[in-house]
Amino acid sequence: MAVREWLRDRRLAAAIVVVALLAGATQLLLWWIGPAPKANPFVGPPRSGYTLTDFKLVQYGTDGLPSFLIDAPRLERREGDESLYINAPDFRLPSNQAAVPDWLGRSLYGWVNRDGTLLKLQGPVHMERAAFDDTPRTTLDTSEVTAWPKQNRLETAAPAQLVQGGTRIHGVGMRADLNDKHLELLDDVHATFPPRQRAR
C-alpha cells in the first residue's frame, strides 16, 4: 500500500518518470529496427561558383579523344549548380577521322550540363566544315541547337539552312549525325541542287 500511496501523492513525478522510460525504450527500439543511416555520397570539398574569362575548354570522351572544344570570352558556374553558362562560344566538334575536317561553329550563348554530355547553343548558330576529298565546304545556319558532343549528334526545332557547294537545303526542324554525315530536315523543306555534269 505504501507504493500506491506514494505514487498517488506524486502523480506528476511518476508520470514524468514513466514518459522518460517510454521515450528511451522507443528510441532504443528505433535504433534497433530502423534502417541503417545512409552513406554520404559526397567526396571532397564542395565546388564553389566561379567565373572564367578568355578560357579554352576541352572535353575528352571515354576513348581518350576530344569530344568537343570551346573557346569563349566568359564562362560562369553558379553556386549550387554544376552546369556551365558560356557567353559567345566558338566551338569545335572533332571528327576524329583521318582526312575529315572538324566542324567549327559559334553561337550567342552556350550551356553545358554537369557531365558534359549535353550542350545547348542558344541564339543564332553558325557551323562550317572545310572541303575534303570530293565534298565541298559545308555551312549550317540555324538557332537553338541541342547537341550531344560525345555522339557527335545535334538537333533543333528552328529553321535551318545547309549549303554544300552549289547545293542549298533549308527547312524547319533538323536532326544531324555528324559521324555518318546524316542530316534530316523535318518540315517545309526546300532544296536547290546544281546540275550534274554529263559524262563525255
PDB file of C-alpha atoms in Angstrom:
ATOM      1  CA  MET A   1       0.000   0.000   0.000  1.00  0.00           C
ATOM      2  CA  ALA A   2       2.867   2.363   0.669  1.00  0.00           C
ATOM      3  CA  VAL A   3       3.974   2.356  -3.028  1.00  0.00           C
ATOM      4  CA  ARG A   4       0.403   3.006  -4.191  1.00  0.00           C
ATOM      5  CA  GLU A   5       0.045   5.927  -1.792  1.00  0.00           C
ATOM      6  CA  TRP A   6       3.472   7.289  -2.760  1.00  0.00           C
ATOM      7  CA  LEU A   7       2.527   7.202  -6.478  1.00  0.00           C
ATOM      8  CA  ARG A   8      -0.869   8.812  -5.747  1.00  0.00           C
ATOM      9  CA  ASP A   9       0.779  11.638  -3.849  1.00  0.00           C
ATOM     10  CA  ARG A  10       3.412  12.177  -6.531  1.00  0.00           C
ATOM     11  CA  ARG A  11       1.456  11.680  -9.763  1.00  0.00           C
ATOM     12  CA  LEU A  12       3.355  14.315 -11.764  1.00  0.00           C
ATOM     13  CA  ALA A  13       6.769  12.948 -10.836  1.00  0.00           C
ATOM     14  CA  ALA A  14       5.609   9.393 -11.563  1.00  0.00           C
ATOM     15  CA  ALA A  15       4.183  10.447 -14.956  1.00  0.00           C
ATOM     16  CA  ILE A  16       7.465  12.151 -15.903  1.00  0.00           C
ATOM     17  CA  VAL A  17       9.456   9.045 -14.982  1.00  0.00           C
ATOM     18  CA  VAL A  18       7.084   6.760 -16.981  1.00  0.00           C
ATOM     19  CA  VAL A  19       7.179   9.047 -20.078  1.00  0.00           C
ATOM     20  CA  ALA A  20      11.002   9.260 -19.912  1.00  0.00           C
ATOM     21  CA  LEU A  21      11.273   5.456 -19.700  1.00  0.00           C
ATOM     22  CA  LEU A  22       8.864   5.010 -22.646  1.00  0.00           C
ATOM     23  CA  ALA A  23      10.755   7.588 -24.746  1.00  0.00           C
ATOM     24  CA  GLY A  24      14.063   5.865 -24.041  1.00  0.00           C
ATOM     25  CA  ALA A  25      12.617   2.430 -24.869  1.00  0.00           C
ATOM     26  CA  THR A  26      11.103   3.809 -28.102  1.00  0.00           C
ATOM     27  CA  GLN A  27      14.429   5.344 -29.166  1.00  0.00           C
ATOM     28  CA  LEU A  28      16.267   2.079 -28.478  1.00  0.00           C
ATOM     29  CA  LEU A  29      13.652   0.179 -30.495  1.00  0.00           C
ATOM     30  CA  LEU A  30      14.003   2.651 -33.380  1.00  0.00           C
ATOM     31  CA  TRP A  31      17.805   2.259 -33.436  1.00  0.00           C
ATOM     32  CA  TRP A  32      17.439  -1.484 -33.373  1.00  0.00           C
ATOM     33  CA  ILE A  33      14.806  -1.988 -36.139  1.00  0.00           C
ATOM     34  CA  GLY A  34      15.242   1.265 -38.107  1.00  0.00           C
ATOM     35  CA  PRO A  35      17.154   1.465 -41.418  1.00  0.00           C
ATOM     36  CA  ALA A  36      20.895   1.985 -41.380  1.00  0.00           C
ATOM     37  CA  PRO A  37      21.959   5.602 -41.856  1.00  0.00           C
ATOM     38  CA  LYS A  38      22.597   6.498 -45.491  1.00  0.00           C
ATOM     39  CA  ALA A  39      26.219   6.859 -46.505  1.00  0.00           C
ATOM     40  CA  ASN A  40      27.109  10.368 -47.585  1.00  0.00           C
ATOM     41  CA  PRO A  41      27.959  10.154 -51.318  1.00  0.00           C
ATOM     42  CA  PHE A  42      29.807  13.462 -51.161  1.00  0.00           C
ATOM     43  CA  VAL A  43      33.560  13.178 -51.665  1.00  0.00           C
ATOM     44  CA  GLY A  44      35.829  16.182 -51.352  1.00  0.00           C
ATOM     45  CA  PRO A  45      35.111  19.832 -50.744  1.00  0.00           C
ATOM     46  CA  PRO A  46      32.018  21.423 -52.315  1.00  0.00           C
ATOM     47  CA  ARG A  47      32.520  23.046 -55.704  1.00  0.00           C
ATOM     48  CA  SER A  48      32.041  26.760 -55.457  1.00  0.00           C
ATOM     49  CA  GLY A  49      30.745  29.098 -58.099  1.00  0.00           C
ATOM     50  CA  TYR A  50      33.350  30.723 -60.309  1.00  0.00           C
ATOM     51  CA  THR A  51      33.833  32.812 -63.432  1.00  0.00           C
ATOM     52  CA  LEU A  52      36.484  32.370 -66.117  1.00  0.00           C
ATOM     53  CA  THR A  53      37.415  34.894 -68.770  1.00  0.00           C
ATOM     54  CA  ASP A  54      39.123  34.174 -72.101  1.00  0.00           C
ATOM     55  CA  PHE A  55      39.151  30.441 -71.484  1.00  0.00           C
ATOM     56  CA  LYS A  56      39.560  27.260 -73.517  1.00  0.00           C
ATOM     57  CA  LEU A  57      37.803  24.046 -72.515  1.00  0.00           C
ATOM     58  CA  VAL A  58      38.474  20.578 -73.949  1.00  0.00           C
ATOM     59  CA  GLN A  59      36.374  17.560 -73.059  1.00  0.00           C
ATOM     60  CA  TYR A  60      37.582  14.062 -73.834  1.00  0.00           C
ATOM     61  CA  GLY A  61      35.414  11.028 -74.483  1.00  0.00           C
ATOM     62  CA  THR A  62      35.864   7.592 -72.959  1.00  0.00           C
ATOM     63  CA  ASP A  63      38.035   6.678 -75.965  1.00  0.00           C
ATOM     64  CA  GLY A  64      40.550   9.372 -74.939  1.00  0.00           C
ATOM     65  CA  LEU A  65      39.809  11.531 -77.998  1.00  0.00           C
ATOM     66  CA  PRO A  66      38.455  15.098 -77.755  1.00  0.00           C
ATOM     67  CA  SER A  67      34.641  15.182 -77.944  1.00  0.00           C
ATOM     68  CA  PHE A  68      34.338  18.979 -78.068  1.00  0.00           C
ATOM     69  CA  LEU A  69      36.389  22.120 -77.598  1.00  0.00           C
ATOM     70  CA  ILE A  70      35.098  25.558 -76.587  1.00  0.00           C
ATOM     71  CA  ASP A  71      36.867  28.910 -76.681  1.00  0.00           C
ATOM     72  CA  ALA A  72      34.902  31.851 -75.239  1.00  0.00           C
ATOM     73  CA  PRO A  73      35.340  35.213 -73.506  1.00  0.00           C
ATOM     74  CA  ARG A  74      33.358  34.211 -70.404  1.00  0.00           C
ATOM     75  CA  LEU A  75      32.232  31.086 -68.541  1.00  0.00           C
ATOM     76  CA  GLU A  76      30.204  31.106 -65.344  1.00  0.00           C
ATOM     77  CA  ARG A  77      29.467  28.301 -62.924  1.00  0.00           C
ATOM     78  CA  ARG A  78      26.868  29.417 -60.418  1.00  0.00           C
ATOM     79  CA  GLU A  79      26.871  28.410 -56.754  1.00  0.00           C
ATOM     80  CA  GLY A  80      24.935  25.172 -56.212  1.00  0.00           C
ATOM     81  CA  ASP A  81      24.636  24.459 -59.956  1.00  0.00           C
ATOM     82  CA  GLU A  82      27.094  22.120 -61.631  1.00  0.00           C
ATOM     83  CA  SER A  83      26.375  23.231 -65.193  1.00  0.00           C
ATOM     84  CA  LEU A  84      28.325  25.851 -67.150  1.00  0.00           C
ATOM     85  CA  TYR A  85      26.959  29.038 -68.728  1.00  0.00           C
ATOM     86  CA  ILE A  86      29.033  30.396 -71.621  1.00  0.00           C
ATOM     87  CA  ASN A  87      28.941  33.716 -73.492  1.00  0.00           C
ATOM     88  CA  ALA A  88      29.682  33.861 -77.240  1.00  0.00           C
ATOM     89  CA  PRO A  89      31.324  30.440 -77.549  1.00  0.00           C
ATOM     90  CA  ASP A  90      33.426  29.393 -80.527  1.00  0.00           C
ATOM     91  CA  PHE A  91      33.334  25.618 -80.559  1.00  0.00           C
ATOM     92  CA  ARG A  92      34.814  22.686 -82.427  1.00  0.00           C
ATOM     93  CA  LEU A  93      33.299  19.217 -82.806  1.00  0.00           C
ATOM     94  CA  PRO A  94      36.207  16.951 -83.778  1.00  0.00           C
ATOM     95  CA  SER A  95      35.555  14.390 -86.480  1.00  0.00           C
ATOM     96  CA  ASN A  96      38.275  12.118 -85.031  1.00  0.00           C
ATOM     97  CA  GLN A  97      38.513  10.614 -88.530  1.00  0.00           C
ATOM     98  CA  ALA A  98      41.590  10.835 -90.699  1.00  0.00           C
ATOM     99  CA  ALA A  99      41.310  13.384 -93.547  1.00  0.00           C
ATOM    100  CA  VAL A 100      37.869  14.584 -92.352  1.00  0.00           C
ATOM    101  CA  PRO A 101      37.992  18.158 -91.018  1.00  0.00           C
ATOM    102  CA  ASP A 102      36.327  19.173 -87.752  1.00  0.00           C
ATOM    103  CA  TRP A 103      33.095  21.137 -87.569  1.00  0.00           C
ATOM    104  CA  LEU A 104      33.730  24.700 -86.378  1.00  0.00           C
ATOM    105  CA  GLY A 105      30.961  26.898 -85.056  1.00  0.00           C
ATOM    106  CA  ARG A 106      29.837  29.800 -82.955  1.00  0.00           C
ATOM    107  CA  SER A 107      26.685  30.851 -81.125  1.00  0.00           C
ATOM    108  CA  LEU A 108      25.449  33.669 -78.921  1.00  0.00           C
ATOM    109  CA  TYR A 109      25.280  31.628 -75.694  1.00  0.00           C
ATOM    110  CA  GLY A 110      26.060  28.099 -74.596  1.00  0.00           C
ATOM    111  CA  TRP A 111      25.127  25.809 -71.727  1.00  0.00           C
ATOM    112  CA  VAL A 112      26.848  22.531 -70.760  1.00  0.00           C
ATOM    113  CA  ASN A 113      25.367  20.088 -68.231  1.00  0.00           C
ATOM    114  CA  ARG A 114      27.444  18.842 -65.282  1.00  0.00           C
ATOM    115  CA  ASP A 115      28.554  15.639 -67.068  1.00  0.00           C
ATOM    116  CA  GLY A 116      29.445  17.373 -70.322  1.00  0.00           C
ATOM    117  CA  THR A 117      27.084  15.062 -72.219  1.00  0.00           C
ATOM    118  CA  LEU A 118      24.624  17.783 -73.261  1.00  0.00           C
ATOM    119  CA  LEU A 119      25.400  21.111 -74.917  1.00  0.00           C
ATOM    120  CA  LYS A 120      22.803  23.774 -75.707  1.00  0.00           C
ATOM    121  CA  LEU A 121      23.693  26.519 -78.165  1.00  0.00           C
ATOM    122  CA  GLN A 122      21.339  29.480 -77.856  1.00  0.00           C
ATOM    123  CA  GLY A 123      20.657  32.305 -80.259  1.00  0.00           C
ATOM    124  CA  PRO A 124      21.903  32.179 -83.870  1.00  0.00           C
ATOM    125  CA  VAL A 125      24.225  29.228 -84.528  1.00  0.00           C
ATOM    126  CA  HIS A 126      26.663  29.049 -87.452  1.00  0.00           C
ATOM    127  CA  MET A 127      28.679  25.915 -88.212  1.00  0.00           C
ATOM    128  CA  GLU A 128      31.074  25.120 -91.021  1.00  0.00           C
ATOM    129  CA  ARG A 129      33.370  22.369 -92.223  1.00  0.00           C
ATOM    130  CA  ALA A 130      36.196  22.785 -94.738  1.00  0.00           C
ATOM    131  CA  ALA A 131      36.168  20.937 -98.054  1.00  0.00           C
ATOM    132  CA  PHE A 132      37.735  17.458 -98.154  1.00  0.00           C
ATOM    133  CA  ASP A 133      38.068  14.727-100.794  1.00  0.00           C
ATOM    134  CA  ASP A 134      35.148  15.328-103.175  1.00  0.00           C
ATOM    135  CA  THR A 135      32.977  17.050-100.528  1.00  0.00           C
ATOM    136  CA  PRO A 136      32.836  20.854-100.887  1.00  0.00           C
ATOM    137  CA  ARG A 137      32.873  23.298 -97.974  1.00  0.00           C
ATOM    138  CA  THR A 138      29.700  22.968 -95.880  1.00  0.00           C
ATOM    139  CA  THR A 139      27.924  25.592 -93.770  1.00  0.00           C
ATOM    140  CA  LEU A 140      24.938  25.189 -91.477  1.00  0.00           C
ATOM    141  CA  ASP A 141      22.953  28.148 -90.128  1.00  0.00           C
ATOM    142  CA  THR A 142      20.191  27.734 -87.557  1.00  0.00           C
ATOM    143  CA  SER A 143      19.434  28.595 -83.894  1.00  0.00           C
ATOM    144  CA  GLU A 144      18.638  26.993 -80.521  1.00  0.00           C
ATOM    145  CA  VAL A 145      20.640  23.795 -81.051  1.00  0.00           C
ATOM    146  CA  THR A 146      20.787  20.871 -78.633  1.00  0.00           C
ATOM    147  CA  ALA A 147      23.945  18.793 -79.119  1.00  0.00           C
ATOM    148  CA  TRP A 148      25.303  15.538 -77.699  1.00  0.00           C
ATOM    149  CA  PRO A 149      29.057  16.050 -78.222  1.00  0.00           C
ATOM    150  CA  LYS A 150      30.151  12.528 -77.291  1.00  0.00           C
ATOM    151  CA  GLN A 151      27.882  11.089 -80.007  1.00  0.00           C
ATOM    152  CA  ASN A 152      28.510  13.991 -82.426  1.00  0.00           C
ATOM    153  CA  ARG A 153      24.732  14.498 -82.799  1.00  0.00           C
ATOM    154  CA  LEU A 154      22.639  17.658 -82.802  1.00  0.00           C
ATOM    155  CA  GLU A 155      19.068  18.786 -83.341  1.00  0.00           C
ATOM    156  CA  THR A 156      16.893  21.895 -83.417  1.00  0.00           C
ATOM    157  CA  ALA A 157      13.242  22.763 -83.933  1.00  0.00           C
ATOM    158  CA  ALA A 158      14.180  26.102 -85.540  1.00  0.00           C
ATOM    159  CA  PRO A 159      14.606  26.844 -89.267  1.00  0.00           C
ATOM    160  CA  ALA A 160      17.917  25.534 -90.618  1.00  0.00           C
ATOM    161  CA  GLN A 161      19.863  26.042 -93.848  1.00  0.00           C
ATOM    162  CA  LEU A 162      22.630  23.814 -95.166  1.00  0.00           C
ATOM    163  CA  VAL A 163      24.876  24.968 -98.008  1.00  0.00           C
ATOM    164  CA  GLN A 164      27.340  22.495 -99.512  1.00  0.00           C
ATOM    165  CA  GLY A 165      28.982  23.763-102.666  1.00  0.00           C
ATOM    166  CA  GLY A 166      26.123  24.563-105.065  1.00  0.00           C
ATOM    167  CA  THR A 167      23.583  22.573-103.024  1.00  0.00           C
ATOM    168  CA  ARG A 168      21.291  24.621-100.808  1.00  0.00           C
ATOM    169  CA  ILE A 169      18.756  22.947 -98.494  1.00  0.00           C
ATOM    170  CA  HIS A 170      16.550  24.639 -95.898  1.00  0.00           C
ATOM    171  CA  GLY A 171      13.654  23.563 -93.724  1.00  0.00           C
ATOM    172  CA  VAL A 172      12.168  23.795 -90.252  1.00  0.00           C
ATOM    173  CA  GLY A 173      13.474  21.391 -87.642  1.00  0.00           C
ATOM    174  CA  MET A 174      16.646  19.387 -88.114  1.00  0.00           C
ATOM    175  CA  ARG A 175      18.433  16.311 -86.785  1.00  0.00           C
ATOM    176  CA  ALA A 176      22.027  15.572 -87.719  1.00  0.00           C
ATOM    177  CA  ASP A 177      24.571  12.856 -87.008  1.00  0.00           C
ATOM    178  CA  LEU A 178      27.955  14.344 -87.858  1.00  0.00           C
ATOM    179  CA  ASN A 179      29.728  10.962 -87.646  1.00  0.00           C
ATOM    180  CA  ASP A 180      27.859   9.349 -90.522  1.00  0.00           C
ATOM    181  CA  LYS A 181      27.110  12.673 -92.305  1.00  0.00           C
ATOM    182  CA  HIS A 182      23.359  12.143 -91.953  1.00  0.00           C
ATOM    183  CA  LEU A 183      21.095  15.239 -91.996  1.00  0.00           C
ATOM    184  CA  GLU A 184      17.325  15.150 -91.640  1.00  0.00           C
ATOM    185  CA  LEU A 185      15.136  18.236 -92.134  1.00  0.00           C
ATOM    186  CA  LEU A 186      11.695  17.735 -90.628  1.00  0.00           C
ATOM    187  CA  ASP A 187       9.254  20.214 -92.194  1.00  0.00           C
ATOM    188  CA  ASP A 188       8.781  22.752 -95.011  1.00  0.00           C
ATOM    189  CA  VAL A 189      11.881  21.526 -96.841  1.00  0.00           C
ATOM    190  CA  HIS A 190      13.147  23.326 -99.960  1.00  0.00           C
ATOM    191  CA  ALA A 191      16.285  22.361-101.845  1.00  0.00           C
ATOM    192  CA  THR A 192      18.318  23.595-104.793  1.00  0.00           C
ATOM    193  CA  PHE A 193      20.791  21.216-106.431  1.00  0.00           C
ATOM    194  CA  PRO A 194      23.326  22.236-109.093  1.00  0.00           C
ATOM    195  CA  PRO A 195      23.018  20.439-112.435  1.00  0.00           C
ATOM    196  CA  ARG A 196      25.235  17.402-112.792  1.00  0.00           C
ATOM    197  CA  GLN A 197      27.879  17.495-115.441  1.00  0.00           C
ATOM    198  CA  ARG A 198      27.333  14.943-118.155  1.00  0.00           C
ATOM    199  CA  ALA A 199      29.937  12.293-118.707  1.00  0.00           C
ATOM    200  CA  ARG A 200      31.560  12.531-122.141  1.00  0.00           C
TER     201      ARG A 200
END
